[in-house]
Coordinates of C-alpha atoms and ligand atoms in Angstrom, one line a residue:
X1 CA 161.5 99.6 153.2
X2 CA 161.5 103.3 152.5
X3 CA 158.5 104.8 150.8
X4 CA 159.6 107.8 148.7
X5 CA 156.2 108.7 147.5
X6 CA 154.0 110.7 149.7
X7 CA 150.4 109.9 149.2
X8 CA 147.4 111.9 150.2
X9 CA 143.9 110.6 150.2
X10 CA 140.9 110.5 152.4
X11 CA 142.6 108.1 154.8
X12 CA 145.7 110.2 155.2
X13 CA 143.5 113.2 155.8
X14 CA 141.9 111.4 158.7
X15 CA 145.3 110.3 160.1
X16 CA 146.7 113.8 159.7
X17 CA 143.9 115.2 161.7
X18 CA 144.2 112.5 164.4
X19 CA 147.9 113.3 164.8
X20 CA 147.3 117.1 164.8
X21 CA 144.6 116.7 167.5
X22 CA 146.8 114.4 169.5
X23 CA 144.2 111.6 169.4
X24 CA 147.1 109.3 168.6
X25 CA 150.8 110.1 168.8
X26 CA 151.9 107.6 166.1
X27 CA 150.5 105.5 163.3
X28 CA 150.2 101.8 163.9
X29 CA 148.4 99.7 161.4
X30 CA 148.0 95.9 160.8
X31 CA 147.3 93.5 158.0
X32 CA 144.9 90.8 159.4
X33 CA 144.5 87.9 156.9
X34 CA 142.4 84.8 157.7
X35 CA 144.7 81.9 156.9
X36 CA 142.1 80.0 154.9
X37 CA 143.6 80.5 151.4
X38 CA 146.4 82.2 149.5
X39 CA 146.6 85.9 149.2
X40 CA 145.3 87.6 146.0
X41 CA 145.7 90.9 144.3
X42 CA 143.0 92.4 146.5
X43 CA 145.0 91.5 149.6
X44 CA 148.0 93.0 147.9
X45 CA 146.1 96.3 147.8
X46 CA 145.4 96.1 151.5
X47 CA 149.0 95.1 152.3
X48 CA 150.4 98.0 150.3
X49 CA 148.0 100.3 152.0
X50 CA 148.6 99.2 155.6
X51 CA 152.4 98.8 155.3
X52 CA 152.6 101.9 153.0
X53 CA 150.9 104.1 155.6
X54 CA 153.2 102.8 158.3
X55 CA 156.2 103.7 156.1
X56 CA 154.8 107.1 155.2
X57 CA 154.2 108.1 158.8
X58 CA 157.3 106.4 160.2
X59 CA 155.0 104.1 162.1
X60 CA 154.5 100.3 162.4
X61 CA 152.4 97.7 160.7
X62 CA 151.7 94.3 162.3
X63 CA 150.9 91.0 160.6
X64 CA 148.1 89.3 162.5
X65 CA 146.6 86.0 161.5
X66 CA 143.0 86.2 162.1
X67 CA 142.7 82.5 163.2
X68 CA 139.5 82.5 165.3
X69 CA 137.9 79.8 163.2
X70 CA 139.3 76.4 164.3
X71 CA 138.0 74.4 161.4
X72 CA 139.5 76.3 158.5
X73 CA 143.0 77.4 159.2
X74 CA 146.0 75.6 157.8
X75 CA 149.7 76.0 158.3
X76 CA 150.3 75.9 154.5
X77 CA 148.3 79.1 154.2
X78 CA 150.2 80.8 157.1
X79 CA 153.5 80.1 155.4
X80 CA 152.3 81.2 151.9
X81 CA 151.0 84.4 153.3
X82 CA 154.2 85.3 155.0
X83 CA 156.2 84.5 151.9
X84 CA 153.9 86.7 149.7
X85 CA 154.1 89.7 152.0
X86 CA 157.9 89.5 152.2
X87 CA 158.1 89.1 148.4
X88 CA 156.0 92.2 148.0
X89 CA 158.7 94.0 149.9
X90 CA 157.2 94.5 153.3
X91 CA 158.4 93.6 156.8
X92 CA 156.5 93.1 160.0
X93 CA 159.8 92.9 161.9
X94 CA 159.1 91.2 165.2
X95 CA 155.4 91.9 165.1
X96 CA 153.8 88.6 164.0
X97 CA 150.7 87.9 165.9
X98 CA 147.8 85.5 165.9
X99 CA 144.3 86.4 167.1
X100 CA 144.4 83.0 168.9
X101 CA 147.2 84.5 171.1
X102 CA 144.4 86.6 172.6
X103 CA 142.0 83.9 173.5
X104 CA 142.7 84.2 177.2
X105 CA 142.4 88.0 177.2
X106 CA 139.2 87.8 175.1
X107 CA 137.8 85.4 177.7
X108 CA 138.6 87.8 180.5
X109 CA 137.0 90.6 178.6
X110 CA 133.9 88.6 178.1
X111 CA 133.7 87.9 181.8
X112 CA 134.1 91.7 182.4
X113 CA 131.1 92.3 180.2
X114 CA 129.0 89.6 181.9
X115 CA 129.9 91.2 185.3
X116 CA 128.7 94.6 183.9
X117 CA 125.4 93.0 182.9
X118 CA 126.4 93.6 179.2
X119 CA 126.6 90.0 178.1
X120 CA 124.5 86.8 178.7
X121 CA 124.4 83.2 178.0
X122 CA 121.6 82.3 175.6
X123 CA 120.3 78.7 175.4
X124 CA 118.1 79.1 172.4
X125 CA 119.1 77.0 169.3
X126 CA 120.9 78.9 166.6
X127 CA 118.0 78.8 164.2
X128 CA 115.8 80.4 166.7
X129 CA 118.3 83.1 167.5
X130 CA 118.5 83.8 163.8
X131 CA 114.7 84.0 163.4
X132 CA 114.3 86.3 166.4
X133 CA 116.8 88.8 165.0
X134 CA 114.1 90.4 163.0
X135 CA 114.7 92.1 159.7
X136 CA 116.0 95.6 158.7
X137 CA 112.5 96.9 159.0
X138 CA 111.2 94.8 161.9
X139 CA 112.7 94.8 165.3
X140 CA 114.0 91.5 166.8
X141 CA 112.6 89.7 169.8
X142 CA 114.4 89.4 173.1
X143 CA 115.4 85.9 174.2
X144 CA 113.7 84.4 177.2
X145 CA 117.3 83.9 178.6
X146 CA 118.2 87.6 178.2
X147 CA 117.7 88.4 181.8
X148 CA 119.6 85.7 183.5
X149 CA 121.5 86.9 186.6
X150 CA 125.1 87.8 186.4
X151 CA 126.0 84.8 188.7
X152 CA 124.1 82.4 186.4
X153 CA 125.8 83.8 183.3
X154 CA 129.2 83.6 184.9
X155 CA 128.6 80.0 186.0
X156 CA 127.3 78.9 182.6
X157 CA 130.0 80.7 180.6
X158 CA 132.7 79.0 182.7
X159 CA 131.1 75.7 182.2
X160 CA 130.9 76.4 178.5
X161 CA 134.6 76.9 178.6
X162 CA 135.2 73.8 180.6
X163 CA 133.6 71.6 178.0
X164 CA 130.4 70.7 179.9
X165 CA 128.1 71.3 177.0
X166 CA 127.7 70.1 173.5
X167 CA 128.2 72.2 170.3
X168 CA 125.3 74.6 169.9
X169 CA 123.9 74.1 173.4
X170 CA 124.6 77.7 174.5
X171 CA 126.2 80.9 173.1
X172 CA 127.4 84.0 174.8
X173 CA 125.7 87.2 173.5
X174 CA 126.2 90.8 174.0
X175 CA 123.3 92.6 175.6
X176 CA 122.7 95.7 173.5
X177 CA 119.4 96.4 171.8
X178 CA 117.1 94.0 170.0
X179 CA 115.3 96.8 168.3
X180 CA 118.3 98.7 167.0
X181 CA 118.0 99.7 163.3
X182 CA 121.5 98.3 163.0
X183 CA 121.1 94.5 162.9
X184 CA 124.7 94.1 164.2
X185 CA 123.7 95.6 167.5
X186 CA 120.8 93.1 168.1
X187 CA 122.6 91.1 170.8
X188 CA 125.3 89.7 168.5
X189 CA 126.8 86.3 169.4
X190 CA 130.3 86.6 171.0
X191 CA 131.1 83.0 171.6
X192 CA 130.0 79.6 170.4
X193 CA 130.8 76.1 171.5
X194 CA 132.9 74.2 169.0
X195 CA 134.6 71.0 170.2
X196 CA 137.3 71.3 167.5
X197 CA 141.0 71.3 167.4
X198 CA 142.8 74.6 166.6
X199 CA 146.0 74.8 164.6
X200 CA 147.7 76.7 167.4
X201 CA 145.8 76.2 170.6
X202 CA 145.1 72.5 170.0
X203 CA 142.3 71.3 172.3
X204 CA 142.7 73.9 175.0
X205 CA 139.5 75.7 173.9
X206 CA 136.0 74.4 173.1
X207 CA 134.5 77.9 172.9
X208 CA 135.6 80.1 170.1
X209 CA 135.1 83.9 169.7
X210 CA 133.1 85.2 166.8
X211 CA 135.0 87.4 164.3
X212 CA 133.0 90.5 165.4
X213 CA 134.0 90.0 169.0
X214 CA 137.7 89.1 168.3
X215 CA 138.6 91.6 165.7
X216 CA 138.2 95.0 167.4
X217 CA 139.7 93.7 170.7
X218 CA 142.7 92.2 168.9
X219 CA 143.4 95.6 167.3
X220 CA 143.0 97.2 170.7
X221 CA 145.4 94.8 172.4
X222 CA 148.0 95.5 169.8
X223 CA 147.7 99.3 170.2
X224 CA 146.6 99.7 166.6
X225 CA 145.7 103.3 165.9
X226 CA 144.1 103.0 162.5
X227 CA 142.2 99.9 161.8
X228 CA 141.7 99.9 158.0
X229 CA 139.2 97.6 156.6
X230 CA 136.8 97.2 153.6
X231 CA 133.4 98.8 153.3
X232 CA 131.3 95.8 154.4
X233 CA 132.5 96.5 157.9
X234 CA 131.1 100.0 158.1
X235 CA 127.9 98.7 159.6
X236 CA 129.9 96.7 162.2
X237 CA 131.8 99.8 163.4
X238 CA 129.1 100.8 165.9
X239 CA 129.4 97.4 167.5
X240 CA 133.1 97.5 167.6
X241 CA 132.9 100.9 169.2
X242 CA 130.4 99.6 171.7
X243 CA 132.6 96.8 172.8
X244 CA 135.6 99.0 173.2
X245 CA 133.7 101.6 175.2
X246 CA 132.2 99.0 177.5
X247 CA 135.6 97.5 178.1
X248 CA 137.2 100.9 178.5
X249 CA 140.3 99.8 176.6
X250 CA 142.5 101.5 173.9
X251 CA 140.2 102.6 171.0
X252 CA 141.6 102.3 167.5
X253 CA 139.9 104.3 164.8
X254 CA 138.4 102.2 162.1
X255 CA 138.5 103.5 158.5
X256 CA 136.7 101.7 155.7
X257 CA 137.7 101.8 152.0
X258 CA 136.3 100.0 148.9
X259 CA 137.7 96.6 148.2
X260 CA 139.6 96.1 145.0
X261 CA 137.7 94.3 142.3
X262 CA 139.5 93.3 139.1
X263 CA 137.8 92.6 135.8
X264 CA 138.0 89.1 134.1
X265 CA 138.7 87.3 137.4
X266 CA 137.3 86.2 140.7
X267 CA 138.6 87.2 144.0
X268 CA 136.8 85.4 146.7
X269 CA 138.9 82.8 148.4
X270 CA 136.1 80.3 148.3
X271 CA 135.8 80.6 144.5
X272 CA 139.6 80.4 144.1
X273 CA 139.6 77.3 146.2
X274 CA 136.9 75.9 144.0
X275 CA 139.2 76.4 141.0
X276 CA 142.1 74.7 142.7
X277 CA 140.1 71.8 144.1
X278 CA 138.2 71.2 140.9
X279 CA 141.4 71.0 138.9
X280 CA 140.5 74.0 136.7
X281 CA 143.9 75.4 137.4
X282 CA 147.2 74.0 138.4
X283 CA 147.2 75.0 142.1
X284 CA 146.9 78.3 143.9
X285 CA 150.0 79.5 142.1
X286 CA 148.8 78.8 138.6
X287 CA 150.1 81.7 136.5
X288 CA 146.5 82.5 135.5
X289 CA 145.3 83.0 139.0
X290 CA 144.9 86.5 140.6
X291 CA 146.8 85.2 143.6
X292 CA 150.1 86.8 144.5
X293 CA 151.8 83.5 144.1
X294 CA 150.2 83.1 140.7
X295 CA 151.3 86.5 139.6
X296 CA 154.8 85.8 140.9
X297 CA 155.0 82.6 138.9
X298 CA 153.6 84.4 135.9
X299 CA 156.6 86.8 136.1
X300 CA 155.1 89.8 137.8
X301 CA 157.5 91.9 139.8
X302 CA 156.8 93.2 143.3
X303 CA 157.4 96.7 142.0
X304 CA 154.7 96.4 139.3
X305 CA 152.1 95.2 141.9
X306 CA 153.0 98.0 144.3
X307 CA 152.8 100.6 141.5
X308 CA 149.5 99.2 140.5
X309 CA 148.2 99.5 144.1
X310 CA 149.3 103.1 144.1
X311 CA 147.6 103.9 140.8
X312 CA 144.4 102.3 141.9
X313 CA 144.4 104.5 145.0
X314 CA 141.8 104.2 147.8
X315 CA 138.1 104.7 147.1
X316 CA 135.0 105.1 149.2
X317 CA 132.8 103.4 146.7
X318 CA 132.9 100.0 145.1
X319 CA 134.3 99.8 141.6
X320 CA 135.9 97.4 139.2
X321 CA 139.4 98.0 137.9
X322 CA 140.3 96.8 134.5
X323 CA 143.0 94.1 134.6
X324 CA 144.6 96.1 131.7
X325 CA 145.8 98.5 134.3
X326 CA 147.6 95.8 136.2
X327 CA 149.3 94.6 132.9
X328 CA 150.2 98.2 132.1
X329 CA 152.0 98.5 135.4
X330 CA 153.9 95.3 134.6
X331 CA 155.0 96.4 131.1
X332 CA 156.1 99.7 132.4
X333 CA 158.4 98.1 135.0
X334 CA 159.7 95.3 132.8
X335 CA 160.3 97.6 129.8
X336 CA 162.9 99.4 132.0
X337 CA 164.7 96.3 133.2
X338 CA 164.0 93.1 131.3
X339 CA 167.0 91.8 129.3
X340 CA 166.1 91.4 125.7
X341 CA 166.4 88.2 123.8
X342 CA 165.4 86.6 120.5
X343 CA 163.1 83.6 120.5
X344 CA 161.1 81.9 117.8
X345 CA 157.9 80.4 119.1
X346 CA 156.5 78.9 115.8
X347 CA 159.7 78.1 113.8
X348 CA 160.0 78.3 110.0
X349 CA 163.4 77.2 108.7
X350 CA 165.3 79.6 106.4
X351 CA 168.4 78.6 104.5
X352 CA 170.6 81.5 103.3
X353 CA 171.9 79.9 100.1
X354 CA 174.7 82.4 99.4
X355 CA 176.0 82.3 103.0
X356 CA 179.2 80.2 103.4
X357 CA 178.7 76.7 104.8
X358 CA 180.0 76.3 108.3
X359 CA 180.6 80.0 108.9
X360 CA 179.4 81.5 112.1
X361 CA 179.4 85.2 112.8
X362 CA 179.0 86.6 116.3
X363 CA 176.8 89.7 116.0
X364 CA 176.3 92.5 118.5
X365 CA 172.8 92.7 120.1
X366 CA 171.6 95.3 122.6
X367 CA 170.6 94.0 125.9
X368 CA 168.1 96.8 126.8
X369 CA 167.6 99.9 124.7
X370 CA 166.0 101.6 127.7
X371 CA 169.1 101.0 129.8
X372 CA 172.5 101.3 128.0
X373 CA 174.3 100.2 131.2
X374 CA 173.0 96.7 130.5
X375 CA 175.4 96.5 127.6
X376 CA 175.4 94.2 124.6
X377 CA 175.8 90.5 123.9
X378 CA 176.9 88.3 121.0
X379 CA 174.4 86.4 118.9
X380 CA 175.5 83.7 116.6
X381 CA 174.5 83.9 112.9
X382 CA 174.8 81.1 110.4
X383 CA 173.5 79.7 107.1
X384 CA 170.4 78.1 108.6
X385 CA 168.1 80.1 110.8
X386 CA 164.6 80.0 112.1
X387 CA 162.1 82.8 111.8
X388 CA 158.5 83.1 113.0
X389 CA 156.0 81.4 110.7
X390 CA 153.8 84.5 110.9
X391 CA 156.7 86.6 109.6
X392 CA 156.3 85.0 106.2
X393 CA 153.2 85.2 103.9
X394 CA 152.9 83.7 100.5
X395 CA 150.1 86.0 99.4
X396 CA 150.3 88.9 101.8
X397 CA 148.0 91.9 102.0
X398 CA 149.3 95.3 100.9
X399 CA 150.8 96.5 104.2
X400 CA 152.6 93.3 105.1
X401 CA 156.2 94.5 105.7
X402 CA 157.7 91.2 106.7
X403 CA 158.9 88.4 104.3
X404 CA 157.1 87.4 101.1
X405 CA 158.2 85.7 97.9
X406 CA 160.7 88.0 96.2
X407 CA 160.5 90.4 99.1
X408 CA 163.2 91.7 101.5
X409 CA 163.3 92.0 105.2
X410 CA 166.0 92.9 107.7
X411 CA 167.0 90.3 110.2
X412 CA 167.4 92.1 113.6
X413 CA 171.2 92.7 114.3
X414 CA 172.1 91.0 111.1
X415 CA 171.5 91.3 107.3
X416 CA 168.8 92.0 104.8
X417 CA 167.6 88.8 103.2
X418 CA 165.5 88.2 100.1
X419 CA 163.1 85.3 99.7
X420 CA 164.0 83.5 96.6
X421 CA 162.1 80.2 96.8
X422 CA 159.3 78.6 98.9
X423 CA 159.6 74.9 99.7
X424 CA 156.5 73.0 100.6
X425 CA 155.8 69.7 102.3
X426 CA 153.5 67.0 100.8
X427 CA 150.5 68.8 102.3
X428 CA 151.2 72.0 100.6
X429 CA 152.3 73.8 103.8
X430 CA 155.3 76.1 103.7
X431 CA 158.2 74.0 105.1
X432 CA 161.3 76.1 104.4
X433 CA 162.4 79.3 102.6
X434 CA 165.5 79.6 100.5
X435 CA 166.8 83.1 100.8
X436 CA 169.9 85.1 99.8
X437 CA 171.5 87.8 102.0
X438 CA 173.2 91.0 101.0
X439 CA 176.6 91.0 102.7
X440 CA 176.8 94.9 102.5
X441 CA 173.9 95.3 104.9
X442 CA 175.3 94.0 108.1
X443 CA 173.7 95.9 111.0
X444 CA 175.9 98.6 112.6
X445 CA 178.1 98.8 109.6
X446 CA 177.5 102.5 109.0
X447 CA 175.3 105.1 107.5
X448 CA 175.4 103.9 103.9
X449 CA 173.4 100.8 105.1
X450 CA 170.3 100.2 103.0
X451 CA 166.9 100.3 104.7
X452 CA 163.9 98.1 104.3
X453 CA 160.5 98.4 105.9
X454 CA 160.4 95.4 108.1
X455 CA 162.7 93.9 110.7
X456 CA 162.1 90.5 112.1
X457 CA 163.7 88.3 114.8
X458 CA 165.5 85.0 114.2
X459 CA 167.6 82.3 115.9
X460 CA 170.4 80.4 114.3
X461 CA 169.4 76.7 113.9
X462 CA 172.6 75.2 114.9
X463 CA 172.9 77.2 118.1
X464 CA 169.2 77.4 119.1
X465 CA 168.2 76.3 122.5
X466 CA 164.9 74.3 122.6
X467 CA 162.4 75.2 125.2
X468 CA 158.7 74.9 126.1
X469 CA 156.8 78.1 126.2
X470 CA 153.4 78.5 127.9
X471 CA 151.1 81.2 126.6
X472 CA 148.3 82.5 128.9
X473 CA 145.2 84.4 128.3
X474 CA 142.5 85.6 130.7
X475 CA 141.1 82.9 132.9
X476 CA 137.6 84.1 132.3
X477 CA 136.0 85.4 129.2
X478 CA 133.4 87.5 131.0
X479 CA 134.4 90.8 132.6
X480 CA 132.5 89.9 135.7
X481 CA 132.3 86.1 135.9
X482 CA 130.1 86.3 139.1
X483 CA 127.8 88.9 137.6
X484 CA 125.2 86.5 136.2
X485 CA 123.0 85.1 139.0
X486 CA 121.7 82.3 136.7
X487 CA 125.1 81.0 135.9
X488 CA 128.0 79.5 137.8
X489 CA 131.1 81.5 137.5
X490 CA 133.0 78.5 136.2
X491 CA 130.9 78.5 133.0
X492 CA 132.8 81.6 132.0
X493 CA 136.2 79.9 132.2
X494 CA 138.2 80.7 129.1
X495 CA 138.9 77.3 127.4
X496 CA 141.9 78.8 125.6
X497 CA 143.6 80.4 128.6
X498 CA 146.6 78.1 128.4
X499 CA 148.5 77.1 125.2
X500 CA 151.7 75.0 125.5
X501 CA 154.2 75.3 122.7
X502 CA 157.1 72.8 122.6
X503 CA 160.2 73.0 120.4
X504 CA 160.5 76.7 120.6
X505 CA 163.8 78.0 119.4
X506 CA 165.6 80.4 121.7
X507 CA 168.8 82.4 121.6
X508 CA 171.5 80.2 123.1
X509 CA 172.3 82.3 126.2
X510 CA 168.8 81.6 127.5
X511 CA 170.2 78.1 128.3
X512 CA 171.6 79.6 131.5
X513 CA 168.4 81.4 132.6
X514 CA 167.4 80.6 136.1
X515 CA 163.9 79.8 137.3
X516 CA 162.1 83.1 137.9
X517 CA 164.3 85.1 135.6
X518 CA 162.5 87.5 133.3
X519 CA 163.2 88.6 129.7
X520 CA 161.6 90.4 126.9
X521 CA 161.5 88.3 123.8
X522 CA 161.7 90.9 121.1
X523 CA 158.5 91.6 119.3
X524 CA 156.7 88.9 121.4
X525 CA 156.3 90.0 125.0
X526 CA 157.7 89.4 128.5
X527 CA 158.6 85.9 129.5
X528 CA 160.0 84.3 132.6
X529 CA 161.4 80.9 133.5
X530 CA 158.7 78.8 135.2
X531 CA 159.7 77.9 138.8
X532 CA 157.5 74.8 138.9
X533 CA 158.1 72.8 135.7
X534 CA 161.6 73.8 134.8
X535 CA 164.0 70.8 135.3
X536 CA 167.6 69.9 134.4
X537 CA 166.3 68.5 131.1
X538 CA 163.7 71.0 130.2
X539 CA 163.3 74.7 130.5
X540 CA 159.7 76.1 130.6
X541 CA 159.0 79.7 130.0
X542 CA 155.8 81.5 130.9
X543 CA 154.5 84.4 128.9
X544 CA 153.9 87.1 131.5
X545 CA 152.4 89.6 129.1
X546 CA 152.3 90.5 125.4
X547 CA 154.1 93.7 124.5
X548 CA 150.8 95.5 123.9
X549 CA 147.3 95.0 124.9
X550 CA 146.0 92.7 122.2
X551 CA 142.9 91.8 124.2
X552 CA 141.2 95.2 123.7
X553 CA 141.6 94.7 119.9
X554 CA 140.2 91.2 120.0
X555 CA 137.1 92.4 121.9
X556 CA 136.7 95.3 119.5
X557 CA 136.7 92.8 116.6
X558 CA 134.2 90.5 118.3
X559 CA 131.7 93.3 119.1
X560 CA 132.2 94.6 115.6
X561 CA 131.1 91.1 114.2
X562 CA 127.9 91.0 116.2
Ligands
LIG1 P1 137.8 86.7 150.7 O1 136.5 87.4 150.5 O2 138.6 86.5 149.5 O3 137.8 85.5 151.6 P2 138.6 88.2 153.1 O4 138.3 89.7 153.2 O5 137.7 87.3 153.8 O6 138.7 87.8 151.5 P3 140.8 88.2 154.8 O7 141.9 87.2 154.9 O8 139.9 88.4 155.9 O9 140.0 87.9 153.4 O10 141.5 89.6 154.3 C1 142.6 90.2 155.0 C2 142.6 91.6 154.8 O11 142.6 91.9 153.4 C3 141.3 92.3 155.3 O12 141.7 93.4 156.0 C4 140.5 92.6 154.1 O13 139.8 93.8 154.3 C5 141.6 92.8 153.0 N1 141.1 92.5 151.7 C6 140.5 91.3 151.3 N2 140.1 91.4 150.0 C7 140.4 92.6 149.6 C8 140.2 93.3 148.4 N3 139.6 92.7 147.3 N4 140.6 94.6 148.3 C9 141.2 95.2 149.4 N5 141.4 94.6 150.5 C10 141.0 93.3 150.7
LIG2 MG1 137.7 88.5 156.1

């Protein structure tokens, strides 16, 4: 995919300099997900950044599954990750790799370090190794096994590989400096014994490389020039540099940037998994989840997510982005291309008493005022229609420009009607309105047409298409659900984040809407056909977003109350 926009930021400045100084002759990046969950909007940021830089510099970007941990990886995650990256609009071409492809090479590299006297087999239990690491202010202690001979280390390491030992009996450690102020350099563990099956290598291995040992070398093997990662790896860089220097292999440059944090949600895969497994949401692709699959089901477009990632930019310091910015990017995109339609979510029946029985007029409606090329469509109008319950008030406040007893309102694309009589049910609720219409006020019938203040949407009763509509709100009420150390993040789940409306009355053409198709329901928001619950018998729409940011207003009101 071509990237038209040229971005410049602190990362491109480093890359420009590297190219100028001929440190590298091209740009080769990678996106390295661990297949232990579905991708979320934070990963989307990283994908847009890595693939975006490759596009910008005419370079390449690899997809590499970082599958060094045998217990956690699952094929379902691998497939979902591939689907999400493709959907976002990026292509790794033939460069799909797995860190597990490098297990043999990593083993050889480890042997090389042992031979150089730069790695040793330690036989202390894990807890003791941990205790002896020291603290940021106190140096660590050297293991009694630290000075084993090269021959002994080679022999033990090979036997570790051959499965002669139990889990935890030995580890391989780098021999660096137990008193380094950087804890990562205090003889970090490179290999541990795990008699576990791996999703790709099966039972071939019973020793597995630690992330810190695998990651930099995997980048090197693939010829990555710029290894872009999040800030928490800044302190690991000296270790990665050390490994590469000792091995004397291709040396990528690591650049750290601040991870994306979004308000009103959680982003750790562990927490997202907790929501899925605890049944708090309806799977990883629940439309309220910050996952890419959730956003897709909710109706987000790839363009809106890419634009959002661009807007957010890259930062050197941690920050939290307001989810309102993500919604803004969505509205901006859908406003330009969503087909308009009329839909009544909370129907109130209106009978137009002076309109002929059985008559149907096909009125012209604009498909998208932002894009005349999308043309017009015909909307049926008849004696009985539905309007939104909230568009009528019996005792309205002063500035209520919708329908009230004795008042007039324009029906979008149709006529001006006047409310003549309110019919109530046995409980005193408004059940139906009797109105009259003014035949001289048909929309589009010329300049002489009379004006009234309010215009409302409607759907003809006889022609309406019934559907279920699902309204979503923020999944969490707190801006930072993980910000309170005394409370579990799940306590901040918004109990009203899903509202299911049945019997909504939609404009008839929506009968043919396909799963995933997006629309703007006039005056209500953006909606899409749900891909999971829509069947032959029932169409389910998801509200992607309201037309404006109503949340800010609600919060203002609430803080005003306090
Ligand atoms: P989590 O904390 O959710 O488990 P992770 O960082 O462990 O996330 P990985 O699968 O290792 O997940 O991430 C793959 C890539 O995506 C890494 O390069 C990582 O830096 C990047 N990434 C993950 N989360 C974010 C984020 N919130 N913002 C930007 N990049 C991210
Ligand atoms: Mg990670």
